[in-house]
Coordinates of C-alpha atoms in Angstrom, one line a residue:
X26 CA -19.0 22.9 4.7
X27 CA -16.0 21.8 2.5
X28 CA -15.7 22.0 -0.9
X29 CA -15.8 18.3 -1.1
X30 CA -18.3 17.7 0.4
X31 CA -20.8 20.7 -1.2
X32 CA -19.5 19.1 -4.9
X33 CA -20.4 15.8 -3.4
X34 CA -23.8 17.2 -2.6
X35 CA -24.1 19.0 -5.8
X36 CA -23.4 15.7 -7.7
X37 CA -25.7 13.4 -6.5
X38 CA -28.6 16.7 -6.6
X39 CA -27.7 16.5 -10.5
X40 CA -27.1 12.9 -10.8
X41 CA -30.5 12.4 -8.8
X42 CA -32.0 14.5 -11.9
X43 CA -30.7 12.7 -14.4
X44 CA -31.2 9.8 -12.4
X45 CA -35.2 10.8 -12.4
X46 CA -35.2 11.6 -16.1
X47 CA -33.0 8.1 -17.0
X48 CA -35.3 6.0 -14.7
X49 CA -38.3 7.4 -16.4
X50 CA -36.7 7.0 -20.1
X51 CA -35.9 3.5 -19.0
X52 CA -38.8 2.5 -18.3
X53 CA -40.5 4.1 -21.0
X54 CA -37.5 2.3 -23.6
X55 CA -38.0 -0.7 -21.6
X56 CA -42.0 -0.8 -22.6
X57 CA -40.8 0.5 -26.5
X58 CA -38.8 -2.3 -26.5
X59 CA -40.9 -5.4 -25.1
X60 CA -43.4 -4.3 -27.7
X61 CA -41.2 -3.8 -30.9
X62 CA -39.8 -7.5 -30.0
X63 CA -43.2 -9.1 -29.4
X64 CA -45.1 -7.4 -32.4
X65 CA -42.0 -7.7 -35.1
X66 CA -40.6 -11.5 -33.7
X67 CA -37.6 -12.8 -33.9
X68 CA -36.2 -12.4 -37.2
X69 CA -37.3 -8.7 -37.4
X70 CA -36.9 -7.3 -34.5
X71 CA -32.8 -8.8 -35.6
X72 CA -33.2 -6.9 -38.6
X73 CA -34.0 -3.9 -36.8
X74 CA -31.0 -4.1 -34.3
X75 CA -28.7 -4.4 -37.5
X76 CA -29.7 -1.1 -39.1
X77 CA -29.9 0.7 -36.3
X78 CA -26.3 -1.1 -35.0
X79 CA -25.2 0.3 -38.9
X80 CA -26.4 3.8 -38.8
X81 CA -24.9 3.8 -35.3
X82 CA -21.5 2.6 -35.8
X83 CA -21.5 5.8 -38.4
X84 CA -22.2 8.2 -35.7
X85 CA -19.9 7.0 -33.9
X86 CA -17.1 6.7 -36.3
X87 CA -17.6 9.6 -37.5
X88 CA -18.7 11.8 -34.1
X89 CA -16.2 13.9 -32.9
X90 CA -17.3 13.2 -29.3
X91 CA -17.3 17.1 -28.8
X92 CA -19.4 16.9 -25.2
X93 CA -16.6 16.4 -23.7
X94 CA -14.2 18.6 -24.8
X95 CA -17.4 21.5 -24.7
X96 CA -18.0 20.5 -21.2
X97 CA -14.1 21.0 -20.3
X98 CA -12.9 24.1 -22.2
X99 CA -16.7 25.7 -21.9
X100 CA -16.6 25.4 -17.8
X101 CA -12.9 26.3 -17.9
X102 CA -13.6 29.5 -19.8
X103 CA -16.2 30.4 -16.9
X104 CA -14.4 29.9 -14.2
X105 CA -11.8 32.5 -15.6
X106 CA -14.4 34.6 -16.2
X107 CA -13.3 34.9 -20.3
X108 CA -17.1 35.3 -21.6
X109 CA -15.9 35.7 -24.8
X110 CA -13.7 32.8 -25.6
X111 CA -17.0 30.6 -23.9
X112 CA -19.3 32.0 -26.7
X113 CA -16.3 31.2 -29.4
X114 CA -15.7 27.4 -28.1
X115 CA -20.0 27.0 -27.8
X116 CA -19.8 28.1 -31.7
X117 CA -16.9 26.0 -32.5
X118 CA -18.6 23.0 -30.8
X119 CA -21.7 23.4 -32.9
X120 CA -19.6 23.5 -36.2
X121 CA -17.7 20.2 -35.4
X122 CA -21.0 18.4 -34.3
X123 CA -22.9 19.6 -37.2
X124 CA -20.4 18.9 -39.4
X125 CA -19.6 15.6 -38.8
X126 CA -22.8 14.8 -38.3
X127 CA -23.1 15.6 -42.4
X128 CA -20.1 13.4 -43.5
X129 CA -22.0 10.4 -41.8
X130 CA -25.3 11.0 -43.3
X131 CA -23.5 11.5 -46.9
X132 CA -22.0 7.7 -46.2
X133 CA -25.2 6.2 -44.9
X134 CA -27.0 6.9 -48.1
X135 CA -24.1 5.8 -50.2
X136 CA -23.0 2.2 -48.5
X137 CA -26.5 1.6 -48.1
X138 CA -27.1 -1.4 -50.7
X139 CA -23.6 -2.6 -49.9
X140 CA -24.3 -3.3 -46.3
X141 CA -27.4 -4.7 -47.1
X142 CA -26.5 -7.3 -49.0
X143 CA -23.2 -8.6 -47.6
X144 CA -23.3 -7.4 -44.2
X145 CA -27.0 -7.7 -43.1
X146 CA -27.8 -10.8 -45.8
X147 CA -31.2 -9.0 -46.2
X148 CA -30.9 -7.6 -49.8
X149 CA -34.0 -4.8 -49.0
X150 CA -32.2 -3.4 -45.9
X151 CA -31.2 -0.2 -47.7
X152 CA -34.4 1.3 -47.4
X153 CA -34.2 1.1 -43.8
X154 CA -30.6 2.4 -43.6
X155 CA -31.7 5.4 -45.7
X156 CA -34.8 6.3 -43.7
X157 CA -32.9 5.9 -40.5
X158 CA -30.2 8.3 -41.8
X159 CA -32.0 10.9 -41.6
X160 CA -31.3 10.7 -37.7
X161 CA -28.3 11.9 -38.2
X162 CA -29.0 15.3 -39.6
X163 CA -31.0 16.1 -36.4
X164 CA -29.4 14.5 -33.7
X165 CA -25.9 16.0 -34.1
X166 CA -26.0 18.9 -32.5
X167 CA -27.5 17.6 -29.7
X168 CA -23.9 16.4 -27.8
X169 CA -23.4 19.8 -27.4
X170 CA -26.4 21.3 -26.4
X171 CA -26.4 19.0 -23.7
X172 CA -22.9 19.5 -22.4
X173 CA -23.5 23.4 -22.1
X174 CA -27.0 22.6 -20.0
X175 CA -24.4 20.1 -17.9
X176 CA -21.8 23.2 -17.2
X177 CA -25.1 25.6 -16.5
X178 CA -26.5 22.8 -13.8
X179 CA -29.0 22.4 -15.6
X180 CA -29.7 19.0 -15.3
X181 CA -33.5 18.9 -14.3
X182 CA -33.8 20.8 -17.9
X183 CA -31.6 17.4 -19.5
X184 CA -34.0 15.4 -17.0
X185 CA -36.8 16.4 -19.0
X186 CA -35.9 16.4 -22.4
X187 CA -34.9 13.1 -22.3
X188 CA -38.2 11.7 -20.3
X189 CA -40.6 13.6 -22.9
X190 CA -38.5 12.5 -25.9
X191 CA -38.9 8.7 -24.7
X192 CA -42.2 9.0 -24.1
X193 CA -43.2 10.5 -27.0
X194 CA -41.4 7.9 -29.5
X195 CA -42.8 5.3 -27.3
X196 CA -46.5 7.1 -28.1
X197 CA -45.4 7.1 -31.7
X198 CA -43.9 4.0 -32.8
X199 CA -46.4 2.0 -30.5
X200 CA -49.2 3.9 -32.6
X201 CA -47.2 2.6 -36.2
X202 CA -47.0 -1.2 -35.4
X203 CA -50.6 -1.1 -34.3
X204 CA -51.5 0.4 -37.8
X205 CA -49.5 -2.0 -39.3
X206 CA -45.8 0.0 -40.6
X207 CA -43.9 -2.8 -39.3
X208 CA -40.1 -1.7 -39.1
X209 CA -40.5 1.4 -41.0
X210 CA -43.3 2.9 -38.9
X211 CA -40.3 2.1 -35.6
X212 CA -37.9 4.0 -37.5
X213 CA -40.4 7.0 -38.8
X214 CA -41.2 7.3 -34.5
X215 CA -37.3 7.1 -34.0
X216 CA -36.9 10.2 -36.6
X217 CA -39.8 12.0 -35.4
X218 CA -38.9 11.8 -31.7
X219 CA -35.4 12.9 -32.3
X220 CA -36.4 15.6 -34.2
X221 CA -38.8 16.5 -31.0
X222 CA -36.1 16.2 -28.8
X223 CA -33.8 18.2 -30.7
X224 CA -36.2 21.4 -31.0
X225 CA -36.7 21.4 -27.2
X226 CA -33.4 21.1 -26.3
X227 CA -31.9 24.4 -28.6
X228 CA -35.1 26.2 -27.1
X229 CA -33.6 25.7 -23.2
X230 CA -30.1 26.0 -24.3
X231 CA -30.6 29.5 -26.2
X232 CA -32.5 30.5 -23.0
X233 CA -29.8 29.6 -20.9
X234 CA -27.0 31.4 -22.4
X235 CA -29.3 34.5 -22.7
X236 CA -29.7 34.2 -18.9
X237 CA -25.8 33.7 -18.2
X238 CA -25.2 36.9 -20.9
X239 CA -23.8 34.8 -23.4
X240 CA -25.6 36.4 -26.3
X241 CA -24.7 36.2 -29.8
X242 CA -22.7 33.3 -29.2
X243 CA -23.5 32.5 -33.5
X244 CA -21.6 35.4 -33.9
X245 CA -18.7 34.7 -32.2
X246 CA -15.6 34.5 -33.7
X247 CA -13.5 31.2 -32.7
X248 CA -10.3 32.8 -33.9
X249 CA -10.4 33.7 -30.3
X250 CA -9.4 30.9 -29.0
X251 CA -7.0 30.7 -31.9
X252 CA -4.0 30.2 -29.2
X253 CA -5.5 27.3 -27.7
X254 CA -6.6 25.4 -31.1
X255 CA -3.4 23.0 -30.9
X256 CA -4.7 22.3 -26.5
X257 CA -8.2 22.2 -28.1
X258 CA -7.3 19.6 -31.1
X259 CA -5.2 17.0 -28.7
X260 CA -8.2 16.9 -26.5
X261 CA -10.8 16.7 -29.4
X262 CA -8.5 14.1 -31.3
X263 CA -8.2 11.8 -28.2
X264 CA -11.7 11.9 -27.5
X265 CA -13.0 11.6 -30.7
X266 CA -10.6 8.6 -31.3
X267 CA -12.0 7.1 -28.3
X268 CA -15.4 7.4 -29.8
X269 CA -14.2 5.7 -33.0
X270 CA -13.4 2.7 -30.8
X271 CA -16.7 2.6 -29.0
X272 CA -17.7 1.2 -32.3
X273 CA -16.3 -1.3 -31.5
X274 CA -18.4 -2.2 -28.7
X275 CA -21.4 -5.1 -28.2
X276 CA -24.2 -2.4 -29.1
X277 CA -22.7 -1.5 -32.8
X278 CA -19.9 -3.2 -34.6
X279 CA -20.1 -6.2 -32.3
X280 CA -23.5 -6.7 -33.0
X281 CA -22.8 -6.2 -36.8
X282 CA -19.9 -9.0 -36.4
X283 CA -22.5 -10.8 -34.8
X284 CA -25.2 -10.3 -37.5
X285 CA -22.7 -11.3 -40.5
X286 CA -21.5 -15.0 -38.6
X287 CA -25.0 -16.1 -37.1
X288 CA -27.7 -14.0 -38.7
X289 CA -30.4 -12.2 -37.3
X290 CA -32.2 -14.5 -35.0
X291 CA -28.8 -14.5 -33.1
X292 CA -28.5 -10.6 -33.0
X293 CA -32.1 -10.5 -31.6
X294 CA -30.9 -13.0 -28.4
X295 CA -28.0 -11.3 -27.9
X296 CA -29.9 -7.7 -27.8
X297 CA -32.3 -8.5 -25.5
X298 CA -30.0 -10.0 -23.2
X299 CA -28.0 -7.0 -24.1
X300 CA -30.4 -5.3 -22.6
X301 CA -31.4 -6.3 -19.9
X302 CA -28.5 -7.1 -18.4
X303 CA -28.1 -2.9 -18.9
X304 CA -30.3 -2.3 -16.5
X305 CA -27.3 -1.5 -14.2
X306 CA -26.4 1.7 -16.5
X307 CA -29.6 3.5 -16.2
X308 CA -27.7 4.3 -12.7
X309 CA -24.2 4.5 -14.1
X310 CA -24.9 6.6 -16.5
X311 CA -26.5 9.9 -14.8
X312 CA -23.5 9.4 -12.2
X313 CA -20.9 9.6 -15.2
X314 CA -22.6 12.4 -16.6
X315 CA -22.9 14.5 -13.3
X316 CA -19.3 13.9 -12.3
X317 CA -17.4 14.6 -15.0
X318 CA -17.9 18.8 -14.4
X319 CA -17.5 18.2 -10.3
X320 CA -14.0 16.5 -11.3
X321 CA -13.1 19.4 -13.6
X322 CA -13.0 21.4 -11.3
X323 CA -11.7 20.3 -8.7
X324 CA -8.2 19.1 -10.7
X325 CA -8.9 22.8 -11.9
X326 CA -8.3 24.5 -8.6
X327 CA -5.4 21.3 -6.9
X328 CA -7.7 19.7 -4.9
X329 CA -6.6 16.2 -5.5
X330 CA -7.7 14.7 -1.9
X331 CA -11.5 15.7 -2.6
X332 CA -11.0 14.4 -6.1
X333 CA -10.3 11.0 -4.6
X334 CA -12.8 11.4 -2.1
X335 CA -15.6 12.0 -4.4
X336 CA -14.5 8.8 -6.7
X337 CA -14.7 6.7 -3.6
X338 CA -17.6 7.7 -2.3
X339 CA -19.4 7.5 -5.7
X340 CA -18.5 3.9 -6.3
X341 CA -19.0 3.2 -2.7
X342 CA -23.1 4.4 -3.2
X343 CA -22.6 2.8 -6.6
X344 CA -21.7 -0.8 -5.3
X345 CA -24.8 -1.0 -2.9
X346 CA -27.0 -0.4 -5.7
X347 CA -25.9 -2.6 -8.9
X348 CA -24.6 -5.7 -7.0
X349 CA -28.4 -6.7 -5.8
X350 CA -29.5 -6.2 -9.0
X351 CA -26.6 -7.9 -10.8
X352 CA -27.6 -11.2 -8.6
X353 CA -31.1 -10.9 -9.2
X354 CA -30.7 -10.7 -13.2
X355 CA -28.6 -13.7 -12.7
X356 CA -31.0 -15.8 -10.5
X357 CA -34.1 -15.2 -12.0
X358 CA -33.4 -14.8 -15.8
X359 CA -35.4 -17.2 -17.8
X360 CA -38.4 -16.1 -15.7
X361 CA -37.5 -12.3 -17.1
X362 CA -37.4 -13.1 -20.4
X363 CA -40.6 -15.5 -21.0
X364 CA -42.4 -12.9 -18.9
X365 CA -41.7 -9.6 -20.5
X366 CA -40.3 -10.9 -24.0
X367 CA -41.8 -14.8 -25.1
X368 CA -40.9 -17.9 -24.6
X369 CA -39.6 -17.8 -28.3
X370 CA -36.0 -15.5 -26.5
X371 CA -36.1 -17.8 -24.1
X372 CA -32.3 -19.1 -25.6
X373 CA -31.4 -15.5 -24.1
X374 CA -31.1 -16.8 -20.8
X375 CA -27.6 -17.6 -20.7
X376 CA -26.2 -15.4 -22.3
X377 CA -28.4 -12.5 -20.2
X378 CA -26.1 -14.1 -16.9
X379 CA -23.2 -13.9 -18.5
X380 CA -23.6 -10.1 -19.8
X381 CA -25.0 -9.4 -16.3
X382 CA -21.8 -10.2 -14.5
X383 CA -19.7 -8.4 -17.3
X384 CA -21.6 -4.9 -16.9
X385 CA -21.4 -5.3 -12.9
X386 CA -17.2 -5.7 -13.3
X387 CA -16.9 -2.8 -16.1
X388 CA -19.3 -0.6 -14.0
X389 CA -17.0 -0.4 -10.7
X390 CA -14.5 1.6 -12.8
X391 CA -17.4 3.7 -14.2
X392 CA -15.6 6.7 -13.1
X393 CA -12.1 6.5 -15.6
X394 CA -12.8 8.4 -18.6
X395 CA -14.2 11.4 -16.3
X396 CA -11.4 11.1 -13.9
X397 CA -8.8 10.8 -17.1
X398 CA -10.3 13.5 -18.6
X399 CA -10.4 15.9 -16.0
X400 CA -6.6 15.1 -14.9
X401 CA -5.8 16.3 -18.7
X402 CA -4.8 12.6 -19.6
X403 CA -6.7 11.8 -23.2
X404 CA -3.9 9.9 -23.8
X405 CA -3.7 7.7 -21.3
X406 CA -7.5 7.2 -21.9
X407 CA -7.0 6.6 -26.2
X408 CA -4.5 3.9 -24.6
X409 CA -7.0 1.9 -22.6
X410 CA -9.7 2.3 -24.9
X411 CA -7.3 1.0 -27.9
X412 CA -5.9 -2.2 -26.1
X413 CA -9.5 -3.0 -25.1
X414 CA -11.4 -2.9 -27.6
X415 CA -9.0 -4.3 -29.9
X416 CA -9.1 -7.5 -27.7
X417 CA -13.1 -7.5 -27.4
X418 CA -13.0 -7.7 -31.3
X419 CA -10.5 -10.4 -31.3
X420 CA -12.3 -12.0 -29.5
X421 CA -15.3 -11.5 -30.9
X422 CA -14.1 -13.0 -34.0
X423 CA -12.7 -16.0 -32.6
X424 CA -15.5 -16.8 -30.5
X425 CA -18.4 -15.8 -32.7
X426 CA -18.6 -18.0 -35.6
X427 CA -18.2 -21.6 -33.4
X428 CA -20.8 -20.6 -30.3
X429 CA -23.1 -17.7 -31.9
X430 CA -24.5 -15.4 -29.7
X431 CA -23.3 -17.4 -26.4
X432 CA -19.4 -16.5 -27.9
X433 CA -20.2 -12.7 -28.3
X434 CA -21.2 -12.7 -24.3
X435 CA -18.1 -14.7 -23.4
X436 CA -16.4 -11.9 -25.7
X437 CA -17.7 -9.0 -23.8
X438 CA -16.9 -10.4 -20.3
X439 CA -13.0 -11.2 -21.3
X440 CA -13.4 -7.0 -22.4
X441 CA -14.7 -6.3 -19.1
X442 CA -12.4 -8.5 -17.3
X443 CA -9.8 -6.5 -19.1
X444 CA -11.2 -2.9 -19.2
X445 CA -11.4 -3.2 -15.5
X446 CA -7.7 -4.3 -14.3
X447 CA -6.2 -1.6 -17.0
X448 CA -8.6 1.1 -15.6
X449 CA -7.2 0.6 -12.1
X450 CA -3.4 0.7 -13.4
X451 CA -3.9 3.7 -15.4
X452 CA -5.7 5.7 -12.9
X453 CA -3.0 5.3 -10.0
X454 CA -0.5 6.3 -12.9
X455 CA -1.8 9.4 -13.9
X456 CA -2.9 10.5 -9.9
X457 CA 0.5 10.2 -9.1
X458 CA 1.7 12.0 -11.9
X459 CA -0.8 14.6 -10.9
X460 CA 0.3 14.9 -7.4
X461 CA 3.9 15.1 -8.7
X462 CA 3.0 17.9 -11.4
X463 CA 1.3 19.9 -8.5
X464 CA 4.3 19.9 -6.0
X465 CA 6.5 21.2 -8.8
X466 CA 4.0 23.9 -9.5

């Protein structure tokens, strides 16, 4: 069998895991989330997407996006058989996550009352932003935890981490609303689940590395890899920069635009057509995951036909799958949302088609920022995330303040529209500049 197609097999064996574990972690969001909107209403469950939009756009600012450059230099380092420099580069990933995971907490608790009360308009919000903070202390390590299970294949491990850590907040913050915590008993299940989730997951990843003879990886000293820093901080930089403009995005500073021009009963429409009109990622998502190692290696060792081949065949099985349910979301939208949410989102509906098309057109180039990244081309990646993103937000605020939540949809479609045609351009750029890099070799 080639090599293309045992990677091919491979991938959608791991992408079928974390399909498995997704699916399941949907559903059980998809449940957390129909209650927390029914039980909290309209103009809460707003003031609960705000926060955690706030706290969120943090992380993201300040997250160094370290998976990817672990998963890259990690499964590079094991391929060359170089156990030591993998043990330096899993502690050097640790200390970036953990890090900047502290510098966002640190901010959290001090722009807390200055959010609340020009930002959110809710002059008490601080109290959420400061329980919810605490999220960030215990999820920050996590990026990296998961991106050494990725390179170890172990994907059924990642499966399950995330399933049980759904369905135990689910458990949790379904218990608080019913005993009457409102808002804060959703956030105290958000904590506790994270902190659930992040126990397990340094429990399977210490056992893993022990298994592959990677012991006393704390130990390790990073002045190893002390030749490659410079490699190491162009990668980290780009990526990390790219996270900074993910803020950007509908889910976090989008929504807080959003929240500050049409207030909270508009951020609640928009989130729940949010998401269910993201119904199409809970596929994406375990694909992007699972192929980004598969395409490492392969520009690794040349093999730039079975690089293309897997792309194609991915989007290919991809197509088959999010198109029906693109055109259902579309047709039968209102009925969706007065069935599983109220009649009172019911002004959803519109918006929900709109965002459904936009996710279908951004999700058949689902595959760039793997494919960028494993070609070696940050850069070119920084580049199409920049020219994006600045235009969703330029939009956003032109489109925002006159038509509400309807102009944030139209907003993220015109991104989508965009993201798309610039993600076909720069992908042919940098193959052929692979191809030509390789025959000068």
């Amino acid at each position: 069998m080639s090599d293309s197609k045992t990677s091919q097999k491979k991938l959608f064996k791991n992408a079928s895991w974390l399909f498995g574990g997704k699916s399941a972690s949907g559903i059980f969001t998809a449940i957390q989330t129909i209650v927390i909107a029914r039980m909290l209403g309209v103009s809460d469950y707003g003031l609960l997407t705000l926060v955690v939009a706030y706290i969120s756009v943090l992380n993201m600012f300040f997250d160094l996006k370290v998976w990817e450059t672990a998963t890259k230099y990690i499964g590079t380092y094991l391929e060359k058989g170089e156990p030591d420099k993998t043990r330096s580069m899993i502690k050097l990933s640790y200390i970036l996550d953990i890090g900047s995971g502290i510098v966002a907490f640190i901010i959290a608790i001090v722009s807390a009352k200055l959010i609340s009360t020009y930002v959110i308009h809710s002059p008490d919000a601080y109290i959420l932003i400061w329980i919810f903070s605490i999220s960030l202390f215990i999820d920050t390590a996590n990026s990296t935890s998961d991106a050494i299970l990725r390179v170890f294949d172990r994907f059924k491990s990642i499966a399950f981490i995330n399933s049980f850590q759904k369905l135990f907040r689910l458990l949790v913050v379904v218990g608080l609303l019913f005993a009457g915590f409102g808002i804060k008993g959703v956030l105290y299940g958000f904590i506790l689940a994270s902190f659930i989730g992040f126990a397990i997951r340094m429990w399977i990843v210490v056992k893993t590395l022990d298994e592959n003879g990677l012991k006393g990886w704390l130990g390790a000293d990073i002045g190893l890899i002390r030749d490659e820093w410079k490699g190491i901080a162009w990668f980290l930089g780009n990526t990390s920069f790219i996270a900074t403009l993910k803020t950007g995005n509908d889910r976090y500073l989008g929504v807080m635009i959003l929240g500050y021009f049409a207030g909270k009963d508009a951020v609640a429409y928009y989130k729940i057509a949010s998401t269910v009109a993201s119904l199409a990622n809970k596929v994406v998502d375990p694909l992007y995951e699972a192929i980004y190692p598969e395409l490492v290696k392969f520009t690794s060792s040349n093999a730039i036909k079975d690089f293309k081949k897997m792309i194609k065949s991915t989007t290919k099985s991809l197509v088959l799958i999010i198109v029906p349910l693109t055109i259902i979301l579309i047709v039968f939208a209102e009925l969706i949302i007065k069935l599983v949410f109220g009649s009172e989102y019911l002004p959803a509906t519109n918006a929900l088609r709109i965002l459904a098309i936009a996710v279908l057109i951004v999700r058949f180039t689902f595959w760039i920022n793997p494919a960028l990244l494993a070609m070696g081309r940050p850069g070119l990646r920084t580049i199409l995330g920049s020219i994006s993103t600045v235009f969703y937000l330029v939009l956003m605020l032109v489109l925002v303040p006159p038509y509400s939540y309807m102009g944030a949809a139209f907003a993220f479609l015109g991104y989508a529209v965009l993201r798309s045609s610039l993600a076909f351009k720069f992908f042919n750029d940098a193959l052929r500049d692979e191809k030509a890099e390789i025959k000068e070799a």
